[in-house]
Amino acid sequence: MTALAAAVRHAESIGVPQCVFIVDASGETIASIRMDGAKYLSMHTARAKARTAASINGPTGAMAVEFGVAAGIASQGGVTHLAGGLPIRFGGKLAGAIGVGSGTGEQDFEVARAALKTIGADPI
């Protein structure tokens, strides 16, 4: 909840309403929120970003578009190539992931990084 609250605070500070999902290491949702004004469909992409980051234990947005589209179809939208998902690690050990959507990819990453910093997770 601390990470979720930090993400919301940072999104408010930059004036970009966001959808935020936090998942455990297996990709199951722990917490989520859609801020007033955030795009509805970003709920789906934020969840996919979090699940993808947990699955690959790395940031989203780096896979080739063709692979990302194919993975998205094969996983029925559970995997995405879109930027905005980060793993949550403590001492290098994967604890879960955060996915943020409704801004630009860089804004989404900025909000996710603010949440990680607040909870003392490894920087990414």
Short mmCIF file of C-alpha atoms in Angstrom, two decimals, residues 17-21 32-48 100-103:
data_model
loop_
_atom_site.label_atom_id
_atom_site.label_comp_id
_atom_site.label_asym_id
_atom_site.label_seq_id
_atom_site.Cartn_x
_atom_site.Cartn_y
_atom_site.Cartn_z
CA PRO A 17 -3.48 10.59 -13.58
CA GLN A 18 -2.36 6.98 -13.72
CA CYS A 19 -3.45 3.39 -13.39
CA VAL A 20 -1.12 1.44 -11.10
CA PHE A 21 -0.89 -2.30 -10.48
CA SER A 32 -4.34 -1.53 -7.90
CA ILE A 33 -5.87 1.87 -8.47
CA ARG A 34 -7.23 3.93 -11.31
CA MET A 35 -6.88 7.62 -10.55
CA ASP A 36 -9.67 9.97 -11.63
CA GLY A 37 -8.93 11.00 -15.20
CA ALA A 38 -6.71 8.02 -16.03
CA LYS A 39 -7.54 6.18 -19.25
CA TYR A 40 -9.81 3.18 -18.70
CA LEU A 41 -7.90 0.86 -21.01
CA SER A 42 -4.71 1.67 -19.14
CA MET A 43 -5.99 -0.58 -16.35
CA HIS A 44 -5.40 -3.51 -18.68
CA THR A 45 -2.00 -2.35 -19.89
CA ALA A 46 -0.77 -1.44 -16.38
CA ARG A 47 -1.65 -4.96 -15.19
CA ALA A 48 0.10 -6.48 -18.20
CA VAL A 100 1.95 2.04 -14.47
CA GLY A 101 -0.09 3.26 -17.41
CA SER A 102 -1.92 6.29 -18.76
CA GLY A 103 0.99 8.65 -19.34
#
